[in-house]
mmCIF file of C-alpha atoms in Angstrom:
data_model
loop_
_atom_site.group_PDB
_atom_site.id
_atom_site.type_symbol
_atom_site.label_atom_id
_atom_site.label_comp_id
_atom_site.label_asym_id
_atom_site.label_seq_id
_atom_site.Cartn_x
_atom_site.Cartn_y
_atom_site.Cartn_z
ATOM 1 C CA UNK E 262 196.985 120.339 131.234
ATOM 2 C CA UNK E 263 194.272 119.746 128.322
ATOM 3 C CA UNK E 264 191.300 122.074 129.246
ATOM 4 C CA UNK E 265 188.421 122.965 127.117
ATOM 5 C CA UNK E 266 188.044 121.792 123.620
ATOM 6 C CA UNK E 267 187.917 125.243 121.719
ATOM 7 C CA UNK E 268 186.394 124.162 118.547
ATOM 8 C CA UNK E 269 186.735 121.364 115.459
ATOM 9 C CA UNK E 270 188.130 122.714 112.166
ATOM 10 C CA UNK E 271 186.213 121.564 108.996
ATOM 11 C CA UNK E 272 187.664 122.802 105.787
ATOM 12 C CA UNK E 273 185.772 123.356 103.001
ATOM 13 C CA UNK E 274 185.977 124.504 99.285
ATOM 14 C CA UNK E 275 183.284 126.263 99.455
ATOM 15 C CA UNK E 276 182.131 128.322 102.754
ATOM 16 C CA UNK E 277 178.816 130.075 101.911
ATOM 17 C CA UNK E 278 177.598 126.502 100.579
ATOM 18 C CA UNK E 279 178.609 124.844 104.049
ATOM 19 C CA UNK E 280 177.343 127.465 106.105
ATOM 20 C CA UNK E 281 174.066 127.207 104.626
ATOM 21 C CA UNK E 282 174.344 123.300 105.207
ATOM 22 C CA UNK E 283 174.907 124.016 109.233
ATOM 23 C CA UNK E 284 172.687 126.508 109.160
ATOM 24 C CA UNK E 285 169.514 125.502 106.987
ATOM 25 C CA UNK E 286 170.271 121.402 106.716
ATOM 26 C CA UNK E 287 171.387 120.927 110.521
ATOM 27 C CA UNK E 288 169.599 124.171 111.737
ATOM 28 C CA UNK E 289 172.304 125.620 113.784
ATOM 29 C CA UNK E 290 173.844 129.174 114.758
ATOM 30 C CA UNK E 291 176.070 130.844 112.381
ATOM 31 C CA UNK E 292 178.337 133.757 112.136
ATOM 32 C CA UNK E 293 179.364 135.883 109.819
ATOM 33 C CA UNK E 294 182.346 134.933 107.315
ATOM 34 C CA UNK E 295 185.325 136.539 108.474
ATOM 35 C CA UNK E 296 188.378 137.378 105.768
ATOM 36 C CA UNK E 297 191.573 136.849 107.817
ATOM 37 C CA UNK E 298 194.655 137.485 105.420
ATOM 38 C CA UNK E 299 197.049 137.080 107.819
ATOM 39 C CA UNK E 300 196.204 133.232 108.331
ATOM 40 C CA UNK E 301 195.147 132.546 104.528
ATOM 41 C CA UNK E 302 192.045 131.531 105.657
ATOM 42 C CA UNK E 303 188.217 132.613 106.113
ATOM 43 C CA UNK E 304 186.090 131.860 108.669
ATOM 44 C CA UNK E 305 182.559 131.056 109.817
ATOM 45 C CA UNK E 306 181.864 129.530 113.598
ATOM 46 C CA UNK E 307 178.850 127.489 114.034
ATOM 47 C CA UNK E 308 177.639 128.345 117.748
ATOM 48 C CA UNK E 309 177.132 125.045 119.456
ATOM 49 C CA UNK E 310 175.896 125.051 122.879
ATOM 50 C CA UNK E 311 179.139 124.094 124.432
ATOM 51 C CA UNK E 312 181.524 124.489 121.806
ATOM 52 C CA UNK E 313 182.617 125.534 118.305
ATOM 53 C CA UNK E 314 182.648 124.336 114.679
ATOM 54 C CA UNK E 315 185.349 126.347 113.013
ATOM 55 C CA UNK E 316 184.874 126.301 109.085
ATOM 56 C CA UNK E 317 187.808 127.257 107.009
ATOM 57 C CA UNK E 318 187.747 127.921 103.434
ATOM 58 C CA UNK E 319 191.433 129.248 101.663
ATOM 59 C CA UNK E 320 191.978 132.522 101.500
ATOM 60 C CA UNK E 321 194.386 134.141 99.324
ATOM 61 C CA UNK E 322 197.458 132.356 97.797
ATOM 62 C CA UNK E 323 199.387 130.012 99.310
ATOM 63 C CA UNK E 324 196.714 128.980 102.198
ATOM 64 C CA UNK E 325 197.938 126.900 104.948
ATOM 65 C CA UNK E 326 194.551 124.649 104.290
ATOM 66 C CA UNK E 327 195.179 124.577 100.244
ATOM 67 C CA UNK E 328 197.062 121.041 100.258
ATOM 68 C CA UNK E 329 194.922 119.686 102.461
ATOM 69 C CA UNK E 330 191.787 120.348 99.974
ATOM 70 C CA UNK E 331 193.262 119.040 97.255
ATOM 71 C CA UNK E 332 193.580 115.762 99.086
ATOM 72 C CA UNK E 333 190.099 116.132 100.148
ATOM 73 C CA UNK E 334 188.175 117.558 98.107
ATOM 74 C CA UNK E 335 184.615 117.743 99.860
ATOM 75 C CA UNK E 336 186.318 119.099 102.381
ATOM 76 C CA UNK E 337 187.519 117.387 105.964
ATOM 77 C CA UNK E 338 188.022 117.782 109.283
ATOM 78 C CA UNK E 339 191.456 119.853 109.504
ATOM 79 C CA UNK E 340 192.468 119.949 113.482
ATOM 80 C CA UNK E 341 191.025 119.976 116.636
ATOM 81 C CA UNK E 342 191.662 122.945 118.878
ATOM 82 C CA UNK E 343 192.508 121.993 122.873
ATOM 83 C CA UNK E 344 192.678 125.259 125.561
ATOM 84 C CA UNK E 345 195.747 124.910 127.831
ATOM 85 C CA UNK E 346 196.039 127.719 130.893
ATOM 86 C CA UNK E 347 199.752 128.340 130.046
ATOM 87 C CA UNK E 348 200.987 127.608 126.595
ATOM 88 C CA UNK E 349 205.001 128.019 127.142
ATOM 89 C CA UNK E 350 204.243 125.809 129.980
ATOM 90 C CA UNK E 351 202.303 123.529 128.097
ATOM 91 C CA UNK E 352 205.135 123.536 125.191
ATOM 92 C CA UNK E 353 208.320 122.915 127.172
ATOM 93 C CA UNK E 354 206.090 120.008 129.040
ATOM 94 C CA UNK E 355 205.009 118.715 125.357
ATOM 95 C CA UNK E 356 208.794 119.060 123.848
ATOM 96 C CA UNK E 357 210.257 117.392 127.118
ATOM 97 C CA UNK E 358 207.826 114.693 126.619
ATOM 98 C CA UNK E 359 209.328 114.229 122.969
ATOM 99 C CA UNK E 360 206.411 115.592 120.769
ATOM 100 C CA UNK E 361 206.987 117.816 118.345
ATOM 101 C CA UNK E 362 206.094 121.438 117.981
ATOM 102 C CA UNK E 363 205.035 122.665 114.252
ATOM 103 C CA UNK E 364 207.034 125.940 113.411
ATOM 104 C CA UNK E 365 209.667 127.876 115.381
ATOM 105 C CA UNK E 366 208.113 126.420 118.404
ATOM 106 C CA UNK E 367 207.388 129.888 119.381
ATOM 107 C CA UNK E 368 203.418 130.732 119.905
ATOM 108 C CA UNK E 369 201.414 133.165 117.147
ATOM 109 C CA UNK E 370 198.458 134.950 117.424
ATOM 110 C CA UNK E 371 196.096 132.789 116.209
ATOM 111 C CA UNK E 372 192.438 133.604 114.362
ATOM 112 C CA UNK E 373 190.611 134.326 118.255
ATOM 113 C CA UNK E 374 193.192 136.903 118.739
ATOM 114 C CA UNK E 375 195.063 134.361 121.340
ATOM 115 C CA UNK E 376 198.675 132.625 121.632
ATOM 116 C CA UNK E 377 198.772 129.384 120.015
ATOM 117 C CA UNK E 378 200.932 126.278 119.157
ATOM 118 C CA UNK E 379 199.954 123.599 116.366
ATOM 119 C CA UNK E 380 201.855 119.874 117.292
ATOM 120 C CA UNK E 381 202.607 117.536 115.099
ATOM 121 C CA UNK E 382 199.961 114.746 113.725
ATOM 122 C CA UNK E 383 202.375 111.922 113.844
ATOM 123 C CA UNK E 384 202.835 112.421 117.858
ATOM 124 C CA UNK E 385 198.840 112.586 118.556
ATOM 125 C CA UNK E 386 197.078 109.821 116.843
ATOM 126 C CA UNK E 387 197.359 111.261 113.442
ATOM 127 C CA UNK E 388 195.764 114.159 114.090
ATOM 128 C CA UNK E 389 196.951 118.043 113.814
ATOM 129 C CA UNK E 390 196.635 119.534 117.463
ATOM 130 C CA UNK E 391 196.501 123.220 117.990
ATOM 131 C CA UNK E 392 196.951 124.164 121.729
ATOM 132 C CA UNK E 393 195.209 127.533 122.412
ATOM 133 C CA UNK E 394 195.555 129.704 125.589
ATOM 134 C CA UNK E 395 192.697 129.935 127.257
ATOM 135 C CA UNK V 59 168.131 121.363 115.660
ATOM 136 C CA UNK V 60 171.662 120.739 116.662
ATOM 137 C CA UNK V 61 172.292 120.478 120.104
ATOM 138 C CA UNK V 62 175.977 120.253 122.218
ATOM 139 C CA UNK V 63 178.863 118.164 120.765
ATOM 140 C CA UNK V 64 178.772 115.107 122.137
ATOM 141 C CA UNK V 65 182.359 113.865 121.057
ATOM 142 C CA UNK V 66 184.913 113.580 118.610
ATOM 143 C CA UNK V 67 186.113 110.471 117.615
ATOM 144 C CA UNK V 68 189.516 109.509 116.834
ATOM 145 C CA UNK V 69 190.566 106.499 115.218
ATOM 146 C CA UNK V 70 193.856 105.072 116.612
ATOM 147 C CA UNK V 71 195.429 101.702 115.873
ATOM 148 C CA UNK V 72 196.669 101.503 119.280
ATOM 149 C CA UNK V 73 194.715 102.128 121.904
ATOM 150 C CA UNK V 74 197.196 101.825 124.844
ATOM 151 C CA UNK V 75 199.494 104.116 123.347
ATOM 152 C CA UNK V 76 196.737 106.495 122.105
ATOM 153 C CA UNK V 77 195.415 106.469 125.969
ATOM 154 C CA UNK V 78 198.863 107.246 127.247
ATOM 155 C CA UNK V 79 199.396 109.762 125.102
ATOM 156 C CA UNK V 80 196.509 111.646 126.364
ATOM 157 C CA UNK V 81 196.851 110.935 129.712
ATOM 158 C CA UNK V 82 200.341 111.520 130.277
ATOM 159 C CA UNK V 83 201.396 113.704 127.526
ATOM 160 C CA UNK V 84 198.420 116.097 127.502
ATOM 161 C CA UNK V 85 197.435 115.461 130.890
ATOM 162 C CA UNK V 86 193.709 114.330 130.804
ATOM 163 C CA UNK V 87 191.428 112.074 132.020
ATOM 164 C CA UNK V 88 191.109 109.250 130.624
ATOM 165 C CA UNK V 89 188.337 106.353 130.306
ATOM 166 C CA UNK V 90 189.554 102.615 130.804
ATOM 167 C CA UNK V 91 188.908 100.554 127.445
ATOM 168 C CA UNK V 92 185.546 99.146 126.704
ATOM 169 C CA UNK V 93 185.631 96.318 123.926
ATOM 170 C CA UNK V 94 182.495 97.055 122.252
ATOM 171 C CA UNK V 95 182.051 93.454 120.694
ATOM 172 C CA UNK V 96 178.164 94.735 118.537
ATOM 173 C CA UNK V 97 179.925 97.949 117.571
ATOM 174 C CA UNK V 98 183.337 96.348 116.369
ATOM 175 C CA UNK V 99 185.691 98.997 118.181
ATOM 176 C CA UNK V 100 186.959 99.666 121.376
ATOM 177 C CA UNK V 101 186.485 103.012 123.508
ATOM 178 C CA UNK V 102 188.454 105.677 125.376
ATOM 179 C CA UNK V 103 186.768 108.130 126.231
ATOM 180 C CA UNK V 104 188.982 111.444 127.164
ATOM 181 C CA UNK V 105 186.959 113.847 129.850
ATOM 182 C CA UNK V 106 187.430 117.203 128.687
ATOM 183 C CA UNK V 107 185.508 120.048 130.449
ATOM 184 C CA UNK V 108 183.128 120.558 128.290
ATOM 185 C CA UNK V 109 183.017 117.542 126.221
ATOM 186 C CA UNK V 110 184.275 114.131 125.195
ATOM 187 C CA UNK V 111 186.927 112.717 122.807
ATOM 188 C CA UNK V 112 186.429 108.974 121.787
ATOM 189 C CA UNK V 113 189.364 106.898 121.230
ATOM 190 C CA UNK V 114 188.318 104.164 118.752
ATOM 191 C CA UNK V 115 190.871 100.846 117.890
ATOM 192 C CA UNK V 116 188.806 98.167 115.233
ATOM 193 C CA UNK V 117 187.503 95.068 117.690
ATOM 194 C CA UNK V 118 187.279 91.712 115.863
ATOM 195 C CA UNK V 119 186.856 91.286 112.151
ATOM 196 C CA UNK V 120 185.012 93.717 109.902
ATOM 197 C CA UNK V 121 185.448 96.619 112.118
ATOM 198 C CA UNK V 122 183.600 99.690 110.782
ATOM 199 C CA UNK V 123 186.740 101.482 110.757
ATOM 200 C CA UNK V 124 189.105 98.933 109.792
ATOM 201 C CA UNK V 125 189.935 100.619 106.540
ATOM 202 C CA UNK V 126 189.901 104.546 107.586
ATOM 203 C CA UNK V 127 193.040 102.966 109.234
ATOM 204 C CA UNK V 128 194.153 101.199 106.529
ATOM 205 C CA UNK V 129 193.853 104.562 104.727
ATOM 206 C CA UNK V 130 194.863 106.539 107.777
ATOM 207 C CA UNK V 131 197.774 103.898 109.330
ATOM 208 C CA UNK V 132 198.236 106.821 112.253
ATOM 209 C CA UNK V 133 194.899 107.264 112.717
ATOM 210 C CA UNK V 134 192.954 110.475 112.474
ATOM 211 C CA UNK V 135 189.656 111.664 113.356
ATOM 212 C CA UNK V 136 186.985 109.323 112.157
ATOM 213 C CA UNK V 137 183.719 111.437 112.314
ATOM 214 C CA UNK V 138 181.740 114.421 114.834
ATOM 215 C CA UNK V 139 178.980 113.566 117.000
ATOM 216 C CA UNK V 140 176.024 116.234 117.367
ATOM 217 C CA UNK V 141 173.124 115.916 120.157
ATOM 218 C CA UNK V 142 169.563 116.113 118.709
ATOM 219 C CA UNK V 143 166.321 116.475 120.955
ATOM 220 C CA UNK V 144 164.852 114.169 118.549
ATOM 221 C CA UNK V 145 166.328 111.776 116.275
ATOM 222 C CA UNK V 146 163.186 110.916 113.821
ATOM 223 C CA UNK V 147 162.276 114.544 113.643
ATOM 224 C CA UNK V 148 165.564 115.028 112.896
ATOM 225 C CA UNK V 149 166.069 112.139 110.260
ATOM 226 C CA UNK V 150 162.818 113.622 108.441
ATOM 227 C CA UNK V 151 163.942 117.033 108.272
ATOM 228 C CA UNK V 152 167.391 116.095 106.712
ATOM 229 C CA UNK V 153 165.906 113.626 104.522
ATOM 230 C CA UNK V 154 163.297 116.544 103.223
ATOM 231 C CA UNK V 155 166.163 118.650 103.034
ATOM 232 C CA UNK V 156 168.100 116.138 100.636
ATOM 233 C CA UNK V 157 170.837 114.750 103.173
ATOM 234 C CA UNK V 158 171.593 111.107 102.639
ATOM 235 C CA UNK V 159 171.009 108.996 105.887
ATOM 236 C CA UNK V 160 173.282 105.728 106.157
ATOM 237 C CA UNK V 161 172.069 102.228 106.304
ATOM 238 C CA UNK V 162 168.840 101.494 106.757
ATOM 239 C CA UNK V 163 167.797 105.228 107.928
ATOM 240 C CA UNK V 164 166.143 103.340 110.763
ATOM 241 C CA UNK V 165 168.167 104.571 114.269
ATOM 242 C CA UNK V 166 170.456 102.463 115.592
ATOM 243 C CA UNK V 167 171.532 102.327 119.289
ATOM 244 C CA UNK V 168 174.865 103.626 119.343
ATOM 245 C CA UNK V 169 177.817 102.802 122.016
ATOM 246 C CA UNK V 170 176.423 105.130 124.615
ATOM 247 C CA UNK V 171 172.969 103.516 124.581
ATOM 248 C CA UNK V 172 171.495 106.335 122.728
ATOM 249 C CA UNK V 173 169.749 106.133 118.908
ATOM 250 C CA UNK V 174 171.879 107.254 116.798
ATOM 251 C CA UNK V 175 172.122 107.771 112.764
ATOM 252 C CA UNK V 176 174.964 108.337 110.522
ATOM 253 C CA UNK V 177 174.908 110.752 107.534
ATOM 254 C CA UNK V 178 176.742 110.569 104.276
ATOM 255 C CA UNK V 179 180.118 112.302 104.634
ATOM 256 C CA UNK V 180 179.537 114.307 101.098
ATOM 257 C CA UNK V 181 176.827 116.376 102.244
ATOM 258 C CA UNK V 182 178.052 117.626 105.290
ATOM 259 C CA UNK V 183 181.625 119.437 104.223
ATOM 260 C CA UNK V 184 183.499 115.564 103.633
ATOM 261 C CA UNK V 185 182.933 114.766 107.619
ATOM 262 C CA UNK V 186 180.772 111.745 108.814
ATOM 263 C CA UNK V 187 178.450 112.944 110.783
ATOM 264 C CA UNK V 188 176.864 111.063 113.493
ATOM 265 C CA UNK V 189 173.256 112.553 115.345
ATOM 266 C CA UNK V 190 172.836 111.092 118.993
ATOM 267 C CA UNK V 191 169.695 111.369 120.640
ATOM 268 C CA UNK V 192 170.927 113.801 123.679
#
């Protein structure tokens, strides 16, 4: 089922600072920063050669990652982002397995313009799991 | 300077059951376990397509992550692993730069056989970072 990991989420109170780390510290590709409202986030992806860094600084009010910075402060490694070829499939597998699904259990369009599914730390080694389709 | 991500590694306090859940309930392929007696952990590794996740459980006394899981009793991800073409090149640029190394700053060889180096979690966006020679 798990295919490609899709990218690591790092996020960070301060996104032009930490893109400037990855960028001029570690010397790596960088994109643009990308407002996206409708996730309460914004974005920068650091180009690796076979994967993605996803930085995520809040956005607006209420961010999703807003909590999580004021536990960490520095900033932190939010989720990691697995892509599955069929993510109902990959759900009703997950659910009969006894894990749970974050939400309404029902996929969203995430940030990559994609259906995805975030499952709950507590079932996967304390860490938040977003399931992606690929 | 940064090359591929090598892995992500996860912190679990149970191996087995960490394993399991990855093999059976997300369907990959999975490592067997690897006490790692001069490292103070022992390794999964999970086989994605295009990289690796590394389960870690604390080996022995004075495991080097024996209190991220007292912290973290569910485990979580304990740092990101990035590929350099050349570690001491590497080292001296981040040390120019202002990055803190850990330790000694001398490269150590890590559980793949590599060098590897650790940098302080506060300059790189609250994440330990670890640099493998690829």
């Amino acid at each position: 089922m798990l295919g490609r990991l899709n990218h690591v989420a790092i996020a960070v109170p301060d996104i032009a600072a930490a893109t400037a780390t990855y960028r001029d510290t570690l010397g790596a590709e960088v994109s643009q920063a990308v407002p996206q409202p409708d996730h309460g986030v914004t974005t920068v992806f650091i180009n690796l050669p076979n994967t993605k860094i996803e930085l995520l600084e809040p956005y607006g009010e209420n961010s999703p990652i807003a909590r999580f910075l004021e536990r960490n402060p520095d900033g932190g490694i939010h989720h990691i982002c697995y892509e599955v070829d069929d993510i109902i499939a990959a759900r009703d597998k997950l659910i009969a397995d006894g894990a749970r699904v974050l939400g309404s259990g029902e996929p969203k369009i995430g940030a990559h313009g994609k259906p995805v599914l975030f499952l709950h730390p507590k079932d996967f080694c304390g860490t938040l799991v977003e399931l992606e389709q690929a």
